[in-house]
Coordinates of C-alpha atoms in Angstrom, one line a residue:
M56 CA 24.1 -14.6 -11.1
R57 CA 22.0 -17.7 -10.9
S58 CA 23.8 -21.0 -11.2
I59 CA 21.7 -21.6 -14.1
R60 CA 19.5 -19.7 -12.0
P61 CA 20.1 -16.1 -11.3
P62 CA 23.6 -17.2 -10.5
F63 CA 24.5 -13.7 -9.5
A64 CA 22.4 -12.5 -6.7
A65 CA 24.4 -12.5 -3.5
R66 CA 23.5 -13.5 -0.1
R67 CA 23.9 -12.8 3.5
G68 CA 20.5 -14.0 3.8
R69 CA 20.1 -14.8 0.0
S70 CA 19.2 -13.3 -2.6
A71 CA 9.9 -11.5 -23.4
R72 CA 9.7 -11.9 -26.5
R73 CA 6.3 -11.7 -28.2
R74 CA 5.4 -9.8 -31.3
T75 CA 2.4 -8.4 -29.6
S76 CA 2.8 -5.8 -26.9
P77 CA 3.9 -7.5 -23.7
V78 CA 2.0 -7.1 -20.5
L79 CA 4.6 -5.8 -18.2
A80 CA 4.9 -6.6 -14.5
A81 CA 5.4 -3.6 -12.3
V82 CA 5.4 -2.5 -8.7
G83 CA 4.9 1.1 -7.8
L84 CA 6.4 2.9 -4.9
A85 CA 6.1 6.5 -4.1
A86 CA 9.3 8.5 -4.8
A87 CA 10.1 8.5 -1.2
L88 CA 9.5 4.8 -0.9
A89 CA 11.3 1.6 -1.4
L90 CA 10.1 -1.5 -3.1
T91 CA 8.7 -4.2 -0.9
A92 CA 5.9 -5.8 -2.6
T93 CA 4.5 -9.0 -3.8
A94 CA 4.6 -12.3 -5.4
C95 CA 3.1 -13.1 -8.8
D96 CA 3.0 -16.9 -9.1
S97 CA 1.1 -17.1 -12.4
G98 CA -1.3 -15.6 -14.8
S99 CA -4.0 -14.0 -12.7
D100 CA -1.5 -12.9 -10.1
T101 CA 0.7 -11.1 -12.5
A102 CA 1.0 -7.3 -11.8
S103 CA -0.3 -4.9 -14.3
S104 CA 2.0 -2.3 -15.9
Q105 CA -0.3 0.4 -14.6
P106 CA -0.5 1.6 -11.0
T107 CA -3.8 1.1 -9.2
A108 CA -3.8 4.6 -7.8
S109 CA -2.4 8.0 -8.5
V110 CA 0.6 9.1 -6.5
P111 CA 0.3 12.7 -5.5
Q112 CA 3.4 14.8 -4.8
G113 CA 3.8 16.6 -1.5
G114 CA 5.0 20.1 -0.9
D115 CA 8.4 18.8 0.2
G116 CA 9.1 17.4 -3.2
K117 CA 8.6 13.8 -2.0
I118 CA 5.7 11.6 -3.4
Q119 CA 3.2 10.5 -0.7
I120 CA 1.4 7.2 -0.4
P121 CA -2.2 7.6 -1.5
D122 CA -4.8 6.9 1.2
D123 CA -6.4 4.1 -0.9
I124 CA -3.1 2.3 -1.1
K125 CA -2.6 2.7 2.7
N126 CA -6.0 1.3 3.3
K127 CA -5.3 -1.7 1.0
L128 CA -2.1 -2.3 2.9
K129 CA -4.0 -2.3 6.2
E130 CA -6.4 -4.9 4.8
H131 CA -3.4 -7.2 4.5
G132 CA -2.2 -6.4 8.0
I133 CA 0.5 -3.8 6.9
D134 CA 0.9 -0.5 8.7
V135 CA 3.3 1.7 6.8
D136 CA 4.5 3.5 9.9
K137 CA 5.2 0.2 11.7
W138 CA 6.9 -1.0 8.5
K139 CA 9.5 1.7 8.9
H140 CA 10.2 0.4 12.4
G141 CA 11.0 -3.2 11.4
A142 CA 7.7 -4.8 10.4
W143 CA 9.2 -5.3 6.9
K144 CA 11.1 -8.2 8.5
N145 CA 7.9 -10.2 8.9
W146 CA 8.0 -12.6 5.9
D147 CA 5.5 -15.3 5.4
K148 CA 7.2 -17.5 2.8
D149 CA 4.0 -19.3 1.9
E150 CA 2.0 -16.0 1.5
W151 CA 4.2 -13.5 -0.2
L152 CA 2.1 -10.5 -0.9
R153 CA 0.3 -11.1 -4.2
Q154 CA -0.9 -7.8 -5.6
A155 CA 2.3 -6.1 -6.8
D156 CA 0.6 -2.7 -7.4
D157 CA -0.6 -2.5 -3.8
F158 CA 2.5 -3.4 -1.7
I159 CA 5.2 -0.9 -1.0
N160 CA 8.0 -0.2 1.4
P161 CA 8.9 3.2 2.8
I162 CA 12.5 4.4 2.6
I163 CA 14.2 3.5 5.9
K164 CA 16.9 6.0 6.4
G165 CA 20.2 4.6 7.5
L166 CA 19.1 1.0 7.0
W167 CA 21.9 0.4 4.5
D168 CA 24.8 1.3 6.7
P169 CA 28.4 0.1 5.8
A170 CA 28.2 -3.0 8.0
R171 CA 24.9 -4.1 6.5
M172 CA 26.1 -3.5 3.0
R173 CA 29.3 -5.3 3.7
G174 CA 27.4 -8.2 5.1
A175 CA 25.3 -8.8 2.0
D176 CA 26.6 -12.0 0.4
D177 CA 25.9 -14.5 -2.4
P178 CA 22.6 -16.3 -1.9
D179 CA 23.4 -18.9 -4.5
K180 CA 26.8 -20.0 -3.4
N181 CA 25.4 -23.2 -2.0
K182 CA 23.1 -23.8 -5.0
G183 CA 23.4 -24.5 -8.6
V184 CA 22.9 -27.0 -11.3
D185 CA 25.3 -28.9 -13.5
D186 CA 25.6 -28.2 -17.2
A187 CA 23.7 -31.4 -17.8
D188 CA 20.6 -29.7 -16.4
L189 CA 20.6 -27.4 -19.4
T190 CA 18.2 -29.8 -21.2
G191 CA 17.0 -27.1 -23.6
D192 CA 19.8 -27.2 -26.1
Q193 CA 17.2 -27.4 -28.8
G194 CA 18.1 -24.0 -30.1
V195 CA 21.5 -22.7 -31.1
T196 CA 24.2 -23.3 -28.6
D197 CA 27.9 -22.9 -29.3
P198 CA 30.7 -24.8 -27.6
E199 CA 31.3 -23.8 -24.0
P200 CA 33.8 -20.9 -23.8
A201 CA 37.2 -21.2 -22.1
P202 CA 37.2 -19.4 -18.7
V203 CA 38.3 -15.8 -18.7
T204 CA 39.9 -14.7 -15.5
A205 CA 38.1 -11.8 -14.0
R206 CA 40.3 -8.7 -13.7
A207 CA 40.0 -6.1 -10.9
V208 CA 38.9 -2.7 -12.1
Q209 CA 41.4 0.0 -11.5
T210 CA 40.5 2.5 -8.8
S211 CA 38.8 4.8 -8.6
Y212 CA 35.9 2.8 -9.9
H213 CA 34.1 6.1 -10.7
A214 CA 36.9 7.2 -12.9
N215 CA 36.8 4.0 -14.9
V216 CA 33.2 2.6 -14.8
P217 CA 31.1 5.4 -13.4
E218 CA 27.8 3.7 -14.3
A219 CA 28.5 0.6 -12.2
G220 CA 27.2 0.0 -8.7
K221 CA 25.5 -2.5 -6.3
V222 CA 21.9 -3.2 -5.6
F223 CA 21.0 -4.2 -2.0
F224 CA 17.7 -5.8 -0.9
D225 CA 16.1 -8.0 1.6
S226 CA 14.5 -11.4 1.0
P227 CA 12.9 -13.9 3.4
E228 CA 16.3 -15.5 3.9
G229 CA 18.1 -12.3 4.6
T230 CA 20.2 -9.6 3.0
M231 CA 21.1 -9.9 -0.6
V232 CA 23.2 -8.0 -3.2
C233 CA 23.4 -7.8 -7.0
S234 CA 25.2 -5.5 -9.4
A235 CA 23.7 -2.9 -11.7
T236 CA 24.2 -0.1 -14.2
V237 CA 23.0 3.5 -14.6
V238 CA 21.3 3.8 -17.9
E239 CA 20.0 6.7 -20.0
D240 CA 16.4 7.9 -19.7
P241 CA 14.9 9.0 -23.1
A242 CA 12.4 11.1 -21.2
H243 CA 15.1 12.9 -19.2
P244 CA 18.2 13.3 -21.4
G245 CA 21.2 13.9 -19.2
K246 CA 19.2 13.6 -16.1
S247 CA 18.4 9.9 -15.8
N248 CA 17.3 8.1 -12.6
L249 CA 17.1 4.7 -14.2
V250 CA 19.1 1.6 -13.2
W251 CA 19.4 -1.6 -15.1
T252 CA 19.8 -5.0 -13.3
A253 CA 18.5 -8.6 -13.4
G254 CA 14.9 -9.5 -12.9
H255 CA 15.9 -12.0 -10.2
C256 CA 17.4 -9.1 -8.2
V257 CA 14.0 -7.5 -7.7
H258 CA 11.6 -10.5 -7.9
A259 CA 11.9 -14.1 -7.0
G260 CA 10.1 -15.5 -10.0
K261 CA 7.3 -18.0 -10.2
K262 CA 7.6 -19.2 -6.7
G263 CA 8.1 -15.9 -4.9
G264 CA 7.4 -12.2 -4.9
W265 CA 9.0 -8.8 -4.9
Y266 CA 12.0 -8.2 -2.6
R267 CA 12.1 -5.4 -0.1
N268 CA 14.2 -2.4 0.8
I269 CA 15.8 -2.3 -2.7
A270 CA 18.5 0.4 -2.9
F271 CA 21.3 1.2 -5.4
V272 CA 24.8 2.4 -4.4
P273 CA 26.8 3.7 -7.3
S274 CA 30.6 3.2 -7.2
Y275 CA 30.3 1.1 -4.1
N276 CA 33.7 1.1 -2.3
D277 CA 35.1 3.5 -4.9
S278 CA 38.7 3.3 -3.7
G279 CA 38.8 -0.5 -3.6
K280 CA 39.4 -1.0 0.1
S281 CA 39.8 -4.5 1.4
A282 CA 37.0 -6.1 3.5
A283 CA 39.1 -5.5 6.6
Q284 CA 39.6 -1.8 5.8
L285 CA 35.9 -1.4 5.1
E286 CA 35.1 -2.4 8.7
S287 CA 36.2 1.0 9.9
A288 CA 35.3 3.0 6.8
P289 CA 32.6 5.7 7.1
R290 CA 29.5 5.6 5.0
Q291 CA 30.9 8.3 2.7
E292 CA 33.7 6.1 1.6
V293 CA 31.5 3.0 1.1
A294 CA 28.8 5.0 -0.7
P295 CA 30.5 8.1 -2.0
Y296 CA 27.6 9.1 -4.3
G297 CA 24.9 8.2 -1.8
V298 CA 22.2 5.5 -1.4
W299 CA 19.4 5.7 -4.0
W300 CA 16.2 3.8 -3.1
S301 CA 14.0 2.3 -5.7
D302 CA 10.6 4.0 -5.9
W303 CA 9.6 1.9 -8.9
A304 CA 10.7 -1.4 -10.2
Q305 CA 9.6 -3.3 -13.3
T306 CA 10.5 -6.7 -14.8
S307 CA 9.0 -8.9 -17.5
D308 CA 5.9 -11.0 -17.1
Q309 CA 8.0 -13.9 -18.4
W310 CA 10.4 -13.6 -15.5
I311 CA 7.5 -13.5 -13.0
E312 CA 5.7 -16.4 -14.6
K313 CA 8.6 -18.6 -15.5
G314 CA 11.7 -17.5 -13.4
G315 CA 13.2 -20.2 -11.3
S316 CA 16.1 -20.6 -8.9
T317 CA 17.8 -23.4 -10.9
G318 CA 17.9 -24.7 -14.4
G319 CA 17.9 -21.4 -16.2
Q320 CA 14.1 -21.0 -16.2
G321 CA 13.1 -17.6 -17.4
A322 CA 16.8 -16.5 -18.0
S323 CA 16.1 -15.1 -21.5
Y324 CA 13.8 -12.5 -19.8
D325 CA 15.8 -12.0 -16.7
Y326 CA 16.2 -8.2 -16.6
A327 CA 14.6 -5.3 -14.7
V328 CA 14.6 -1.5 -14.6
L329 CA 14.6 0.6 -11.4
H330 CA 13.7 4.2 -11.0
V331 CA 15.5 5.6 -8.0
T332 CA 15.4 8.5 -5.6
P333 CA 18.2 9.7 -3.2
E334 CA 17.9 8.7 0.4
K335 CA 19.3 12.0 1.7
G336 CA 18.7 14.4 -1.2
S337 CA 21.1 15.2 -4.0
G338 CA 20.8 19.0 -4.3
G339 CA 18.2 18.5 -7.1
K340 CA 20.6 16.5 -9.2
S341 CA 19.6 13.3 -10.9
L342 CA 21.5 10.0 -10.5
E343 CA 23.1 10.5 -13.9
E344 CA 24.2 14.1 -13.0
T345 CA 25.5 12.8 -9.6
V346 CA 27.7 10.1 -11.1
G347 CA 28.4 12.0 -14.3
S348 CA 27.4 9.3 -16.8
A349 CA 24.7 6.8 -18.0
L350 CA 24.9 4.2 -20.7
P351 CA 22.5 4.0 -23.7
V352 CA 20.7 0.6 -24.0
N353 CA 20.9 -1.2 -27.4
F354 CA 17.8 -3.2 -28.1
N355 CA 18.9 -4.1 -31.6
A356 CA 22.4 -5.4 -30.9
P357 CA 24.0 -7.4 -33.7
A358 CA 23.6 -11.1 -33.9
V359 CA 26.1 -13.0 -31.7
P360 CA 28.5 -13.9 -34.5
K361 CA 28.8 -10.2 -35.4
V362 CA 29.8 -9.0 -31.9
S363 CA 33.5 -8.9 -31.5
S364 CA 33.6 -8.6 -27.8
I365 CA 31.5 -7.9 -24.7
T366 CA 32.7 -6.7 -21.3
A367 CA 30.8 -7.8 -18.2
T368 CA 31.1 -5.8 -15.0
G369 CA 30.1 -6.7 -11.4
Y370 CA 30.9 -7.2 -7.8
P371 CA 31.3 -11.0 -7.4
A372 CA 30.6 -12.1 -3.8
A373 CA 30.9 -15.9 -3.8
A374 CA 34.4 -17.5 -3.2
P375 CA 37.1 -16.7 -4.1
F376 CA 35.7 -13.2 -4.1
D377 CA 34.1 -11.3 -1.2
G378 CA 31.8 -8.8 -2.9
Q379 CA 33.7 -5.7 -1.9
K380 CA 35.6 -5.0 -5.2
L381 CA 34.6 -4.4 -8.8
Y382 CA 35.7 -6.8 -11.5
Q383 CA 35.3 -7.2 -15.3
C384 CA 35.6 -9.9 -18.0
T385 CA 36.0 -9.3 -21.7
D386 CA 35.4 -12.1 -24.3
K387 CA 33.9 -12.7 -27.7
P388 CA 30.4 -14.0 -27.0
G389 CA 28.9 -17.3 -28.1
R390 CA 25.3 -18.5 -28.1
L391 CA 23.4 -20.4 -25.4
S392 CA 19.9 -21.7 -25.8
V393 CA 18.2 -22.8 -22.6
A394 CA 14.7 -23.4 -24.1
Q395 CA 13.8 -23.7 -27.7
A396 CA 10.9 -21.3 -27.4
D397 CA 13.0 -18.6 -25.7
P398 CA 15.4 -16.2 -27.3
T399 CA 19.0 -17.4 -27.5
M400 CA 21.3 -15.8 -24.9
Y401 CA 24.8 -14.3 -25.0
R402 CA 27.5 -16.4 -23.3
I403 CA 31.1 -15.4 -22.4
G404 CA 33.9 -17.0 -20.5
C405 CA 34.3 -15.4 -17.1
T406 CA 35.3 -16.5 -13.6
M407 CA 33.1 -14.0 -11.8
T408 CA 30.7 -15.6 -9.2
G409 CA 27.5 -14.8 -7.3
G410 CA 27.0 -11.1 -6.6
S411 CA 27.7 -10.3 -10.2
S412 CA 24.1 -10.9 -11.2
G413 CA 22.5 -7.9 -12.9
G414 CA 25.9 -6.4 -13.8
G415 CA 26.0 -4.6 -17.2
W416 CA 27.3 -6.2 -20.4
V417 CA 28.7 -3.6 -22.7
A418 CA 29.6 -3.7 -26.4
T419 CA 30.6 -1.1 -28.9
G420 CA 27.8 -0.1 -31.2
S421 CA 27.8 0.7 -34.9
D422 CA 28.4 4.4 -33.9
G423 CA 31.7 3.3 -32.1
K424 CA 30.3 4.1 -28.7
P425 CA 29.6 1.7 -25.8
A426 CA 26.1 0.6 -25.0
L427 CA 24.4 -1.9 -22.6
V428 CA 23.5 -5.0 -24.5
S429 CA 22.7 -7.5 -21.7
N430 CA 23.2 -8.2 -18.0
T431 CA 24.5 -11.2 -16.0
S432 CA 21.8 -13.8 -15.4
I433 CA 23.1 -17.3 -15.1
G434 CA 26.3 -19.4 -14.9
P435 CA 27.3 -23.0 -14.2
V436 CA 27.8 -24.6 -10.8
K437 CA 31.5 -24.6 -11.3
F438 CA 32.0 -21.0 -12.4
G439 CA 33.8 -20.4 -15.7
W440 CA 31.2 -18.7 -17.9
L441 CA 28.3 -16.3 -17.7
A442 CA 25.2 -15.9 -19.8
G443 CA 22.9 -12.9 -20.2
P444 CA 19.7 -12.2 -22.1
R445 CA 19.8 -10.6 -25.6
L446 CA 17.7 -7.5 -25.2
G447 CA 14.7 -7.2 -27.6
D448 CA 11.1 -6.0 -27.8
V449 CA 10.1 -7.2 -24.3
A450 CA 13.1 -5.6 -22.7
K451 CA 12.5 -2.4 -24.5
G452 CA 8.9 -2.5 -23.3
V453 CA 10.0 -2.7 -19.7
Y454 CA 12.4 0.1 -20.2
D455 CA 10.0 2.4 -22.1
S456 CA 7.3 1.8 -19.6
V457 CA 9.4 3.0 -16.6
S458 CA 10.7 6.0 -18.6
A459 CA 7.2 7.0 -19.6
K460 CA 5.9 6.7 -16.1
F461 CA 8.2 9.4 -14.9
A462 CA 8.3 11.4 -18.1
G463 CA 6.3 14.4 -16.6
R464 CA 8.2 14.6 -13.3

């Protein structure tokens, strides 16, 4: 999460609501590729929701990088083959790649080994802002909630929260981690490959670009081993349902244009949807079939006063947590307004810390079934509460766009 920033991305090296149709920011990767792409500082640099080239499928079932994309990459000094052998580490912080449709990262098999996953930590643990920095209380803001102590999820995690997992990625400062949730795909009922997380877990916002080597690990550390025990644990125990690389990621234009590391800028639009593909194959099974579940997303959740409780789930990594175990907080939400022009956010009491960013917020719908209604976005410097965006038209636009892109595949 961001300390009134994405307070919950985690570091070892760091981590829209218009009535008209939103212009969605997207980055395309081939199905065998991982996100690496670009920065979109403002208006003219914002990525289109449409890819710049078709992405043909090869005979091996994997999607290949089109030659025109390869040529554009070379124009910017990027050789895809060299990228696989470590060239992705060459970040120019002042010149993050700017054309999101054109910049991609191949899957690097074995990159996310247990040690590297274990080493991902909270990028925001040394950052944050005081509550006084929330100068945008012009909208509706309820009194600060009392802290709710995060409780450890009973193992196995898969038996209790099968949709939960961790997102790993690389930034200019190093290896980062967030939390995420498997969600339903209307284009592929029962066979979803969609993952919901925070926008700041895929893109740095107005002063940065797309992160690299983004991968999702469902039910990370499913048996709840300690950090010491994980040092000798094989990959199968750390990632029992495999490593799933993002071959497409999409967030809101508002996050790309306004998102900031502190102060809560862009937090009302801080969400993203990933489409993923397995690193080692899954026997033809989708992510949803592999983990056995996916949550529906509610874009018409009741107004805050009508929500009896929300449960937030995540892998907090900043002290006193270490990022290796899954936790939850349940509380009746209040309202938080960071900026008058932006939608009011949900806020709950919770002691989870950095690393929980992107984790799903679940509430019971009118049908009596659980549904995703938000994700962790921000929290105060001194942890005690979390806030997440209320999902509306812009969030639905992001979600529908990703689903539609893969509808015929």
